[in-house]
């Protein structure tokens, strides 16, 4: 219904963003509303319940479509595959309330300037604003553009000059008042949901409504015991769920509560500096940052001074980050894109802590408020917890389909029941009751609860291993993982870096390696000065803090760090500057110290950092430190040694982390703030290489070997050097010794030439000088095309990945099929890569230490954070043990939980079908099972089995195949169908045979032998007729069917309880085995006991011992046949592989289609070739947005 809309009635909200939605306009229709009200009354509340479950139906029933401009209700639909609907009322904000304070009129100059969204949203002359609130974000109606737009942020199109000019001196009180009213308070307000609200929401779940229907029906049939049991179980389940939700709500409320009560200093245009509660902040306010240890209550862009910030809350890594002011540029380019550097280096994010703020010469550090409330970085993080991405797992969709099949079967049973009972002349109320009974038998009310028990037990086992889960439904998804991406530093390798040595260089090239193991200090020179000053370390309470790499480098110089005082009087050096001085024991250092004047901080996008320093009593210098390739590109070519590439390879191939350093002298007459980064970072002199050791964690290699042996692909995504990554991949076993690595390099489009891509085989050679160490890598240009003999892996950088995505989209899936090493990847590229793997139908896991990995952790099917920082809330799983051992544990538990879910589903379906078949057979005789018979089957048998069957732990070994991911897979369906057929056959045989026995008579209520009866009479006193029995149920058919059905439920539980290869063997589940043994013993005791009181209580008739033996034989035959079929056919993996080959079945997963295509392509991989983007098959001709089989038909 929502698809046929004119443009004015339909639009996109948050276009291109992760939370993109379609929005449709509707107007409430009084006639429709009246009809809905009448329908609600006449349907006894069923209609409003259905409309509550289906928000779109609610809108369609009560409203009529209209333009968004006229709408008083909007219908929202997510643009993802789930197409989730929700609706919101359009609200009005009245600016007339401000009239009393400063006389706001329609022609007031503050609101006539329609350059800003806020002013465009104000409807004149009545001064009111239309708005909606979606997922905690407020959207206002832009009257000029005719669409809803997000409010609570500064406009993205603003240039840096505009920000400085418009907001550099603060807002007036009037502007603040208007913005406060329209944007709302600057609070991340997570209310603690009242228990009654949680209770109502939980109780209105369709599952509990069905249980309520079942319980009412059972009470009407006097089936009180099981009804009470279900009520008790439901109350416990609801109470636990509500308690869990309440705890999460309280925890999240506590996490953000402190954010809302911070006092800040705000500079007003006329009012000057004043103290203000942070909830009154609005976008555009000017914050004054003074003092240390300040929590940021909003996102703000720094326009003056510098700050050192702890961004642990966002990145998961508590390393101080230096923030620099936004430079004032003349261009009208938006401030975020005005420089190639990452704009985030100017932004102070909400929730982070300002450790130190340092003002410029003119005064304290100042920042303009960018975003408030839920628009901020912390707000976005909290919203991702409040509104998690829905899981697209086929198991849950299949479960709904299966339930609908059961409903269909129940409908057939209802029709059959109606026919039988109407023809028998039964009273109408009895006919209706019996017909409704069939629904509760065919669709077991305990089914959804039984499905979650396996996940609950798996979650508990994971918790014992120190793995915590905030999204339990994802445990089942872990069982389907077939590709796991790993960050390198801190995940595969150790966190700490050790400074191994430096390789200085001069005009003659690289000198000998200077090792720090000897304990000697590095001689004075530009390289020593660079190591002492080119860093972002800070002095906090007498302790040096900062990046571990910077810390190791600075400690190696043995210099000291101080802060210059007010009386510090050296030309060009401001007060409170960072001053580095040689220690007292150092000799032959011609300078008193080095003052750091200005920093261009490190960013992963730029892969470098630069500082401007002043030698005390000497020159002004600039030092650069960063990725060797990047630093060399800024140096004078003649200063970079000719052996640069080979020297770099020597160290990177041994897994060392290599950092290059460079410097240049600056002219003294320049003021540091006037120097642009481009001017400073040019014509540098290359100084040498810094070699740091980054060792593999002990657990890395065995874990990767375990995953590879289980045919789970492993991929490395790192921000480090490409060749270092290749070596770590080899050392860790991700790439084995006999496998080849093909390096993919690209060139971007330039003015004259198009983008190109080249393929080179990376070959290992022993290096004589370093023979005692590992191999090093050489790019072998002239190679024979023998790469197809063994398997191969592609290695590429983030830059190449970007170029391939843009210009070689048709090659991307081919490359990803064997892409194993991705280096120099930015956080955004990591997320994109995970998404591209998902497009190939891989189930992707991502394991990272939290730093820079948040986006990828959220994007993956299963994100595992090794960080315990607050950033781990972005990840469904967090491991307390900071190594990758948690990955195989998680996959094993996921597989066990998935198989457990299938076992329970099969069992619950069979149990309901056994009861269904039995009851329908008895309905033929207008008979049924009695309440005590139902109670024994439902409570004593099924409930106990449901609780204990799921206790099996995960199998300790990962096998090289995954469990089925779908309920409607042929083995699972056949297993259920075969067992239903066997049960049906056994019940029909028992039903017909009992009627053909010589002792069978409709009038006789016992067929025991005289000897049996005499024993019974001696052992029990006579019982009055109507005590504890109901003759309407008692018949030989009833007795036979009940024993067959009850014991068959136990047999089915044993057959369906799977052990190896995904779960521990069944015999190790001691509680389950004990329950089955006791249940079977009790059933056999009732069958052979001959206790009239017990028989009367269960509405059973005494049968001859021979017939009881026949019942046991029928059950034994059923068990043998079912067990044989399950083991020989259903669980026979080899048989299914043969059947697949015979029928020519091929997986429809995209990665399987590409594997088959590449296996037939003799020209792949194209070694020693260079392709351009304008060549056929390499360019944009084949879009990768939907890499379907058809796009590659010609090559197949």
mmCIF file of C-alpha atoms in Angstrom, residues 352-633:
data_model
loop_
_atom_site.group_PDB
_atom_site.id
_atom_site.type_symbol
_atom_site.label_atom_id
_atom_site.label_comp_id
_atom_site.label_asym_id
_atom_site.label_seq_id
_atom_site.Cartn_x
_atom_site.Cartn_y
_atom_site.Cartn_z
ATOM 1 C CA UNK A 352 35.578 12.193 25.694
ATOM 2 C CA UNK A 353 37.704 13.800 28.387
ATOM 3 C CA UNK A 354 39.766 16.944 27.811
ATOM 4 C CA UNK A 355 42.918 16.158 29.783
ATOM 5 C CA UNK A 356 44.653 19.408 28.988
ATOM 6 C CA UNK A 357 43.608 22.611 27.244
ATOM 7 C CA UNK A 358 46.087 25.211 26.162
ATOM 8 C CA UNK A 359 44.957 28.613 24.936
ATOM 9 C CA UNK A 360 46.506 30.621 22.153
ATOM 10 C CA UNK A 361 48.320 33.887 22.822
ATOM 11 C CA UNK A 362 45.054 35.825 22.965
ATOM 12 C CA UNK A 363 43.295 33.783 25.671
ATOM 13 C CA UNK A 364 41.853 30.399 26.605
ATOM 14 C CA UNK A 365 41.037 27.549 24.193
ATOM 15 C CA UNK A 366 37.658 28.055 22.498
ATOM 16 C CA UNK A 367 35.362 25.672 20.632
ATOM 17 C CA UNK A 368 32.072 26.053 18.724
ATOM 18 C CA UNK A 369 29.319 23.575 19.600
ATOM 19 C CA UNK A 370 28.760 21.369 16.538
ATOM 20 C CA UNK A 371 26.141 18.861 17.677
ATOM 21 C CA UNK A 372 24.011 18.331 20.753
ATOM 22 C CA UNK A 373 22.044 15.515 22.387
ATOM 23 C CA UNK A 374 21.651 12.299 20.419
ATOM 24 C CA UNK A 375 23.283 13.848 17.320
ATOM 25 C CA UNK A 376 26.685 13.651 19.060
ATOM 26 C CA UNK A 377 29.232 10.834 18.877
ATOM 27 C CA UNK A 378 28.214 9.510 22.305
ATOM 28 C CA UNK A 379 24.529 9.953 21.440
ATOM 29 C CA UNK A 380 25.061 7.882 18.300
ATOM 30 C CA UNK A 381 26.749 5.150 20.365
ATOM 31 C CA UNK A 382 23.847 5.104 22.842
ATOM 32 C CA UNK A 383 21.315 5.004 19.983
ATOM 33 C CA UNK A 384 23.087 1.983 18.471
ATOM 34 C CA UNK A 385 22.425 0.184 21.789
ATOM 35 C CA UNK A 386 18.821 1.394 22.094
ATOM 36 C CA UNK A 387 17.997 0.549 18.450
ATOM 37 C CA UNK A 388 20.262 -2.338 17.434
ATOM 38 C CA UNK A 389 20.532 -3.455 13.833
ATOM 39 C CA UNK A 390 18.009 -6.305 13.337
ATOM 40 C CA UNK A 391 19.485 -9.721 12.695
ATOM 41 C CA UNK A 392 18.805 -11.277 9.317
ATOM 42 C CA UNK A 393 19.189 -14.922 10.230
ATOM 43 C CA UNK A 394 17.253 -17.437 8.167
ATOM 44 C CA UNK A 395 16.591 -19.622 11.228
ATOM 45 C CA UNK A 396 14.079 -17.137 12.658
ATOM 46 C CA UNK A 397 12.289 -16.600 9.350
ATOM 47 C CA UNK A 398 12.118 -20.367 8.862
ATOM 48 C CA UNK A 399 10.742 -20.759 12.403
ATOM 49 C CA UNK A 400 7.819 -18.439 11.510
ATOM 50 C CA UNK A 401 7.182 -20.404 8.305
ATOM 51 C CA UNK A 402 7.271 -23.668 10.236
ATOM 52 C CA UNK A 403 4.785 -22.292 12.774
ATOM 53 C CA UNK A 404 2.494 -21.276 9.910
ATOM 54 C CA UNK A 405 2.726 -24.850 8.542
ATOM 55 C CA UNK A 406 1.680 -26.139 11.980
ATOM 56 C CA UNK A 407 -1.235 -23.673 11.954
ATOM 57 C CA UNK A 408 -2.202 -25.088 8.528
ATOM 58 C CA UNK A 409 -2.073 -28.640 9.892
ATOM 59 C CA UNK A 410 -4.141 -27.509 12.902
ATOM 60 C CA UNK A 411 -6.756 -26.033 10.535
ATOM 61 C CA UNK A 412 -7.089 -29.406 8.747
ATOM 62 C CA UNK A 413 -7.490 -31.047 12.170
ATOM 63 C CA UNK A 414 -10.181 -28.504 13.118
ATOM 64 C CA UNK A 415 -12.199 -29.237 9.957
ATOM 65 C CA UNK A 416 -11.883 -33.003 10.603
ATOM 66 C CA UNK A 417 -12.984 -32.510 14.243
ATOM 67 C CA UNK A 418 -15.988 -30.398 13.261
ATOM 68 C CA UNK A 419 -17.116 -33.037 10.738
ATOM 69 C CA UNK A 420 -16.723 -35.971 13.167
ATOM 70 C CA UNK A 421 -18.406 -34.304 16.156
ATOM 71 C CA UNK A 422 -21.238 -32.648 14.195
ATOM 72 C CA UNK A 423 -22.099 -35.964 12.516
ATOM 73 C CA UNK A 424 -22.047 -37.641 15.960
ATOM 74 C CA UNK A 425 -24.689 -35.167 17.196
ATOM 75 C CA UNK A 426 -22.505 -33.623 19.926
ATOM 76 C CA UNK A 427 -23.627 -30.306 21.526
ATOM 77 C CA UNK A 428 -22.274 -27.175 19.692
ATOM 78 C CA UNK A 429 -20.186 -25.873 22.672
ATOM 79 C CA UNK A 430 -18.434 -29.279 22.897
ATOM 80 C CA UNK A 431 -17.745 -29.255 19.133
ATOM 81 C CA UNK A 432 -16.189 -25.732 19.311
ATOM 82 C CA UNK A 433 -14.093 -26.628 22.382
ATOM 83 C CA UNK A 434 -12.736 -29.821 20.766
ATOM 84 C CA UNK A 435 -11.975 -27.974 17.517
ATOM 85 C CA UNK A 436 -10.058 -25.198 19.353
ATOM 86 C CA UNK A 437 -8.235 -27.869 21.358
ATOM 87 C CA UNK A 438 -6.626 -29.079 18.135
ATOM 88 C CA UNK A 439 -4.850 -25.694 17.702
ATOM 89 C CA UNK A 440 -3.183 -25.869 21.142
ATOM 90 C CA UNK A 441 -2.124 -29.466 20.406
ATOM 91 C CA UNK A 442 -0.713 -28.865 16.887
ATOM 92 C CA UNK A 443 0.967 -25.529 17.785
ATOM 93 C CA UNK A 444 2.698 -26.073 21.149
ATOM 94 C CA UNK A 445 2.601 -22.863 23.251
ATOM 95 C CA UNK A 446 6.003 -23.704 24.768
ATOM 96 C CA UNK A 447 7.781 -23.777 21.349
ATOM 97 C CA UNK A 448 9.402 -20.258 21.329
ATOM 98 C CA UNK A 449 10.518 -20.655 24.966
ATOM 99 C CA UNK A 450 12.090 -24.048 24.180
ATOM 100 C CA UNK A 451 14.059 -22.495 21.283
ATOM 101 C CA UNK A 452 15.755 -19.904 23.515
ATOM 102 C CA UNK A 453 16.918 -22.331 26.230
ATOM 103 C CA UNK A 454 19.928 -23.477 24.152
ATOM 104 C CA UNK A 455 21.028 -19.846 23.681
ATOM 105 C CA UNK A 456 20.648 -19.121 27.420
ATOM 106 C CA UNK A 457 22.848 -22.119 28.358
ATOM 107 C CA UNK A 458 25.428 -21.166 25.679
ATOM 108 C CA UNK A 459 25.523 -17.594 27.022
ATOM 109 C CA UNK A 460 26.162 -18.932 30.518
ATOM 110 C CA UNK A 461 29.030 -21.147 29.291
ATOM 111 C CA UNK A 462 30.567 -18.200 27.378
ATOM 112 C CA UNK A 463 30.366 -16.047 30.516
ATOM 113 C CA UNK A 464 32.416 -18.649 32.397
ATOM 114 C CA UNK A 465 35.103 -18.278 29.717
ATOM 115 C CA UNK A 466 35.120 -14.476 30.130
ATOM 116 C CA UNK A 467 33.167 -13.777 26.915
ATOM 117 C CA UNK A 468 30.248 -11.416 27.479
ATOM 118 C CA UNK A 469 27.332 -11.011 25.116
ATOM 119 C CA UNK A 470 24.897 -8.081 24.774
ATOM 120 C CA UNK A 471 22.962 -9.662 21.860
ATOM 121 C CA UNK A 472 22.168 -13.313 22.729
ATOM 122 C CA UNK A 473 20.407 -13.968 19.388
ATOM 123 C CA UNK A 474 23.803 -13.578 17.663
ATOM 124 C CA UNK A 475 25.158 -16.698 19.408
ATOM 125 C CA UNK A 476 23.322 -18.828 16.836
ATOM 126 C CA UNK A 477 24.857 -16.714 14.049
ATOM 127 C CA UNK A 478 28.347 -17.563 15.403
ATOM 128 C CA UNK A 479 27.656 -21.153 14.373
ATOM 129 C CA UNK A 480 27.493 -20.076 10.724
ATOM 130 C CA UNK A 481 30.741 -18.027 10.557
ATOM 131 C CA UNK A 482 32.945 -18.993 7.611
ATOM 132 C CA UNK A 483 35.218 -15.939 7.445
ATOM 133 C CA UNK A 484 36.888 -14.100 10.325
ATOM 134 C CA UNK A 485 38.694 -10.771 9.934
ATOM 135 C CA UNK A 486 41.418 -9.866 12.427
ATOM 136 C CA UNK A 487 43.034 -6.572 13.279
ATOM 137 C CA UNK A 488 46.811 -7.039 13.601
ATOM 138 C CA UNK A 489 48.267 -4.759 16.254
ATOM 139 C CA UNK A 490 47.005 -5.706 19.718
ATOM 140 C CA UNK A 491 44.932 -8.590 18.323
ATOM 141 C CA UNK A 492 47.297 -10.958 16.491
ATOM 142 C CA UNK A 493 50.429 -9.278 17.861
ATOM 143 C CA UNK A 494 51.286 -7.982 21.317
ATOM 144 C CA UNK A 495 50.267 -4.485 22.358
ATOM 145 C CA UNK A 496 53.668 -3.358 23.546
ATOM 146 C CA UNK A 497 56.298 -2.283 21.022
ATOM 147 C CA UNK A 498 59.975 -2.582 21.863
ATOM 148 C CA UNK A 499 62.449 -0.207 20.227
ATOM 149 C CA UNK A 500 64.832 -2.588 18.465
ATOM 150 C CA UNK A 501 67.084 0.040 16.920
ATOM 151 C CA UNK A 502 67.490 2.943 14.495
ATOM 152 C CA UNK A 503 69.030 3.039 11.017
ATOM 153 C CA UNK A 504 70.495 6.558 10.535
ATOM 154 C CA UNK A 505 71.302 7.763 7.041
ATOM 155 C CA UNK A 506 73.567 10.384 5.511
ATOM 156 C CA UNK A 507 74.581 11.414 1.989
ATOM 157 C CA UNK A 508 76.208 8.033 1.399
ATOM 158 C CA UNK A 509 73.047 6.086 2.261
ATOM 159 C CA UNK A 510 72.035 4.063 5.314
ATOM 160 C CA UNK A 511 74.574 3.598 8.097
ATOM 161 C CA UNK A 512 74.925 0.663 10.459
ATOM 162 C CA UNK A 513 72.002 -0.254 12.684
ATOM 163 C CA UNK A 514 72.197 1.464 16.059
ATOM 164 C CA UNK A 515 70.902 -1.015 18.651
ATOM 165 C CA UNK A 516 69.442 0.159 21.975
ATOM 166 C CA UNK A 517 70.124 -3.208 23.606
ATOM 167 C CA UNK A 518 73.685 -2.052 24.385
ATOM 168 C CA UNK A 519 72.365 0.598 26.771
ATOM 169 C CA UNK A 520 74.340 3.400 25.074
ATOM 170 C CA UNK A 521 72.571 6.695 24.446
ATOM 171 C CA UNK A 522 72.018 7.812 20.861
ATOM 172 C CA UNK A 523 74.622 10.473 19.881
ATOM 173 C CA UNK A 524 73.333 14.040 19.456
ATOM 174 C CA UNK A 525 72.103 14.955 16.002
ATOM 175 C CA UNK A 526 68.885 15.747 14.096
ATOM 176 C CA UNK A 527 67.738 12.107 14.470
ATOM 177 C CA UNK A 528 68.116 12.272 18.263
ATOM 178 C CA UNK A 529 66.290 15.633 18.313
ATOM 179 C CA UNK A 530 63.477 14.151 16.167
ATOM 180 C CA UNK A 531 63.067 11.187 18.551
ATOM 181 C CA UNK A 532 62.987 13.546 21.540
ATOM 182 C CA UNK A 533 60.449 16.006 20.151
ATOM 183 C CA UNK A 534 58.372 14.488 17.292
ATOM 184 C CA UNK A 535 55.559 12.995 19.366
ATOM 185 C CA UNK A 536 52.240 13.837 20.990
ATOM 186 C CA UNK A 537 53.198 12.946 24.572
ATOM 187 C CA UNK A 538 51.908 15.062 27.434
ATOM 188 C CA UNK A 539 52.974 15.649 31.013
ATOM 189 C CA UNK A 540 50.085 14.987 33.377
ATOM 190 C CA UNK A 541 50.636 15.210 37.151
ATOM 191 C CA UNK A 542 54.330 14.606 36.630
ATOM 192 C CA UNK A 543 53.742 11.478 34.498
ATOM 193 C CA UNK A 544 54.443 11.261 30.779
ATOM 194 C CA UNK A 545 51.414 9.847 28.932
ATOM 195 C CA UNK A 546 50.613 9.076 25.324
ATOM 196 C CA UNK A 547 50.894 6.593 22.490
ATOM 197 C CA UNK A 548 53.019 3.529 23.468
ATOM 198 C CA UNK A 549 55.119 3.951 20.304
ATOM 199 C CA UNK A 550 55.880 7.595 21.131
ATOM 200 C CA UNK A 551 56.626 6.640 24.731
ATOM 201 C CA UNK A 552 59.177 3.938 23.732
ATOM 202 C CA UNK A 553 60.846 6.303 21.264
ATOM 203 C CA UNK A 554 61.132 9.146 23.799
ATOM 204 C CA UNK A 555 62.371 6.880 26.629
ATOM 205 C CA UNK A 556 65.184 5.634 24.347
ATOM 206 C CA UNK A 557 66.644 9.172 24.197
ATOM 207 C CA UNK A 558 66.811 9.377 28.065
ATOM 208 C CA UNK A 559 65.781 13.061 27.794
ATOM 209 C CA UNK A 560 63.376 14.770 30.214
ATOM 210 C CA UNK A 561 60.109 16.632 29.712
ATOM 211 C CA UNK A 562 59.008 19.844 31.462
ATOM 212 C CA UNK A 563 56.454 22.622 30.994
ATOM 213 C CA UNK A 564 57.777 26.178 30.617
ATOM 214 C CA UNK A 565 56.583 28.547 33.367
ATOM 215 C CA UNK A 566 55.221 32.120 33.216
ATOM 216 C CA UNK A 567 58.749 33.496 33.755
ATOM 217 C CA UNK A 568 60.118 31.518 30.800
ATOM 218 C CA UNK A 569 61.507 34.199 28.524
ATOM 219 C CA UNK A 570 62.922 32.967 25.238
ATOM 220 C CA UNK A 571 61.981 34.648 21.952
ATOM 221 C CA UNK A 572 59.273 32.766 20.033
ATOM 222 C CA UNK A 573 58.541 30.298 22.850
ATOM 223 C CA UNK A 574 55.189 30.879 24.578
ATOM 224 C CA UNK A 575 54.551 30.233 28.268
ATOM 225 C CA UNK A 576 53.339 26.738 29.183
ATOM 226 C CA UNK A 577 55.037 25.213 26.133
ATOM 227 C CA UNK A 578 56.387 21.651 26.260
ATOM 228 C CA UNK A 579 60.167 21.734 26.698
ATOM 229 C CA UNK A 580 62.399 18.664 26.183
ATOM 230 C CA UNK A 581 65.769 18.808 27.958
ATOM 231 C CA UNK A 582 68.743 16.442 27.917
ATOM 232 C CA UNK A 583 69.239 14.591 31.202
ATOM 233 C CA UNK A 584 72.037 15.665 33.524
ATOM 234 C CA UNK A 585 74.185 12.644 32.638
ATOM 235 C CA UNK A 586 74.035 13.346 28.882
ATOM 236 C CA UNK A 587 77.220 14.749 27.411
ATOM 237 C CA UNK A 588 78.136 16.696 24.270
ATOM 238 C CA UNK A 589 74.642 18.097 23.659
ATOM 239 C CA UNK A 590 75.099 21.618 22.280
ATOM 240 C CA UNK A 591 71.531 22.783 23.073
ATOM 241 C CA UNK A 592 69.883 23.424 26.438
ATOM 242 C CA UNK A 593 66.651 21.915 25.229
ATOM 243 C CA UNK A 594 63.921 21.878 22.590
ATOM 244 C CA UNK A 595 60.559 23.653 22.922
ATOM 245 C CA UNK A 596 57.592 22.228 20.987
ATOM 246 C CA UNK A 597 55.807 25.209 19.432
ATOM 247 C CA UNK A 598 53.155 23.588 17.256
ATOM 248 C CA UNK A 599 51.873 20.122 16.380
ATOM 249 C CA UNK A 600 50.211 18.731 13.287
ATOM 250 C CA UNK A 601 48.974 15.557 14.992
ATOM 251 C CA UNK A 602 49.061 12.035 13.620
ATOM 252 C CA UNK A 603 46.001 10.740 11.809
ATOM 253 C CA UNK A 604 45.529 7.290 10.305
ATOM 254 C CA UNK A 605 44.291 8.924 7.073
ATOM 255 C CA UNK A 606 47.507 10.980 6.647
ATOM 256 C CA UNK A 607 49.843 8.315 8.156
ATOM 257 C CA UNK A 608 52.175 10.990 9.527
ATOM 258 C CA UNK A 609 52.634 13.689 12.166
ATOM 259 C CA UNK A 610 54.748 16.851 12.159
ATOM 260 C CA UNK A 611 55.979 19.203 14.888
ATOM 261 C CA UNK A 612 57.515 22.683 14.773
ATOM 262 C CA UNK A 613 60.175 23.088 17.461
ATOM 263 C CA UNK A 614 62.572 25.755 18.697
ATOM 264 C CA UNK A 615 66.061 24.826 19.868
ATOM 265 C CA UNK A 616 66.714 26.880 22.990
ATOM 266 C CA UNK A 617 69.343 29.265 21.761
ATOM 267 C CA UNK A 618 69.299 27.769 18.275
ATOM 268 C CA UNK A 619 67.260 27.191 15.116
ATOM 269 C CA UNK A 620 63.584 26.674 14.478
ATOM 270 C CA UNK A 621 63.032 23.193 13.008
ATOM 271 C CA UNK A 622 60.251 20.958 11.673
ATOM 272 C CA UNK A 623 60.311 17.191 12.307
ATOM 273 C CA UNK A 624 58.134 14.572 10.618
ATOM 274 C CA UNK A 625 57.477 10.997 11.659
ATOM 275 C CA UNK A 626 55.256 8.427 9.925
ATOM 276 C CA UNK A 627 54.872 5.580 7.459
ATOM 277 C CA UNK A 628 58.192 5.244 5.571
ATOM 278 C CA UNK A 629 56.649 5.475 2.074
ATOM 279 C CA UNK A 630 54.664 8.553 3.092
ATOM 280 C CA UNK A 631 57.594 10.373 4.777
ATOM 281 C CA UNK A 632 59.919 9.668 1.826
ATOM 282 C CA UNK A 633 57.399 11.278 -0.536
#
